[in-house]
Each structure stands twice: as C-alpha cells, then as structure tokens.
Amino acid sequence: MIERRDILSIPYFKKAAFTGSFQGMRYRLEKVTEEETENLKAIIWEGPYNFDVTADEKKESCAFPFSEEGIRKAVDWLNGKWESQQERWKKAVNNW
C-alpha cells in the first residue's frame, strides 16, 4: 500500500507535481487553484505510460484540501482506488 511517508510535503507541492506508482496504478499529486481556493488534486491512470501521453479519458481524479490532512486523505483515496480495482492494476503491470 501507499503510505504517507511515500509522499512529499506541502512545500514541495507548492513548486512541483509529484508522481509515483503502485503495482500498475500510476498516480500524480499536484497543487491546483480554483476560484482562489488551493486544493491537492490526485490523479490515477494505468501504467505503463506516463501522465503526459495518457489520454484524459483514461485518468480519474479527486481534489482534497491543500494541507497535511489533504495529503493523508489523498493517500487513503489512492489506496481505496487500488483496492477496489485490483484486477485493472494487475493487468496494467503486464501492459509492457
């Protein structure tokens, strides 16, 4: 499972997006500002391709508060998505 310690801190997200993967599920966490509200957006997609070459319709996302609590909620969401779609992610491991 993805753990909080696997994800970087709020100061990092102020400057750059963070990408990672877990057993076929790729993910990206980034700061987004919508209507003057800062959020942490988590995006998932199937490997083996990177974020830029994966079609938007193959990505799923969710927004969280831009805070330490938001990071923990994003980690929980990522783990929940991996748990609920394990077959999809396991299949993606062999997509090379």
mmCIF file of C-alpha atoms in Angstrom, residues 10-53:
data_model
loop_
_atom_site.group_PDB
_atom_site.id
_atom_site.type_symbol
_atom_site.label_atom_id
_atom_site.label_comp_id
_atom_site.label_asym_id
_atom_site.label_seq_id
_atom_site.Cartn_x
_atom_site.Cartn_y
_atom_site.Cartn_z
ATOM 1 C CA ILE A 10 3.306 20.672 1.246
ATOM 2 C CA PRO A 11 6.351 22.886 0.472
ATOM 3 C CA TYR A 12 7.231 20.511 -2.397
ATOM 4 C CA PHE A 13 3.700 20.688 -3.821
ATOM 5 C CA LYS A 14 3.894 24.485 -3.842
ATOM 6 C CA LYS A 15 6.590 24.156 -6.520
ATOM 7 C CA ALA A 16 6.006 20.896 -8.420
ATOM 8 C CA ALA A 17 3.791 17.889 -9.022
ATOM 9 C CA PHE A 18 4.688 14.506 -7.530
ATOM 10 C CA THR A 19 4.277 11.266 -9.464
ATOM 11 C CA GLY A 20 4.500 7.680 -8.342
ATOM 12 C CA SER A 21 3.202 4.206 -8.992
ATOM 13 C CA PHE A 22 1.991 1.192 -7.075
ATOM 14 C CA GLN A 23 1.605 -2.221 -8.692
ATOM 15 C CA GLY A 24 0.284 -0.999 -12.048
ATOM 16 C CA MET A 25 -1.515 2.099 -10.806
ATOM 17 C CA ARG A 26 0.229 5.340 -11.655
ATOM 18 C CA TYR A 27 -0.609 8.492 -9.721
ATOM 19 C CA ARG A 28 0.120 12.192 -9.649
ATOM 20 C CA LEU A 29 -0.456 14.713 -6.874
ATOM 21 C CA GLU A 30 -0.406 18.410 -7.675
ATOM 22 C CA LYS A 31 -1.492 21.752 -6.289
ATOM 23 C CA VAL A 32 -4.373 23.332 -8.209
ATOM 24 C CA THR A 33 -6.042 26.683 -7.622
ATOM 25 C CA GLU A 34 -9.713 27.037 -8.498
ATOM 26 C CA GLU A 35 -11.652 30.196 -7.668
ATOM 27 C CA GLU A 36 -8.937 31.333 -5.237
ATOM 28 C CA THR A 37 -9.049 28.003 -3.366
ATOM 29 C CA GLU A 38 -5.937 25.837 -3.241
ATOM 30 C CA ASN A 39 -6.503 22.093 -3.489
ATOM 31 C CA LEU A 40 -4.390 18.992 -3.800
ATOM 32 C CA LYS A 41 -5.502 17.057 -6.861
ATOM 33 C CA ALA A 42 -4.840 13.322 -7.043
ATOM 34 C CA ILE A 43 -4.959 11.669 -10.463
ATOM 35 C CA ILE A 44 -4.685 7.954 -11.270
ATOM 36 C CA TRP A 45 -4.243 6.026 -14.513
ATOM 37 C CA GLU A 46 -2.980 2.661 -15.733
ATOM 38 C CA GLY A 47 0.671 2.060 -16.446
ATOM 39 C CA PRO A 48 2.950 1.735 -18.242
ATOM 40 C CA TYR A 49 2.547 5.172 -19.820
ATOM 41 C CA ASN A 50 3.349 8.475 -18.176
ATOM 42 C CA PHE A 51 0.884 11.259 -17.384
ATOM 43 C CA ASP A 52 1.534 13.350 -20.480
ATOM 44 C CA VAL A 53 0.913 10.602 -23.048
#
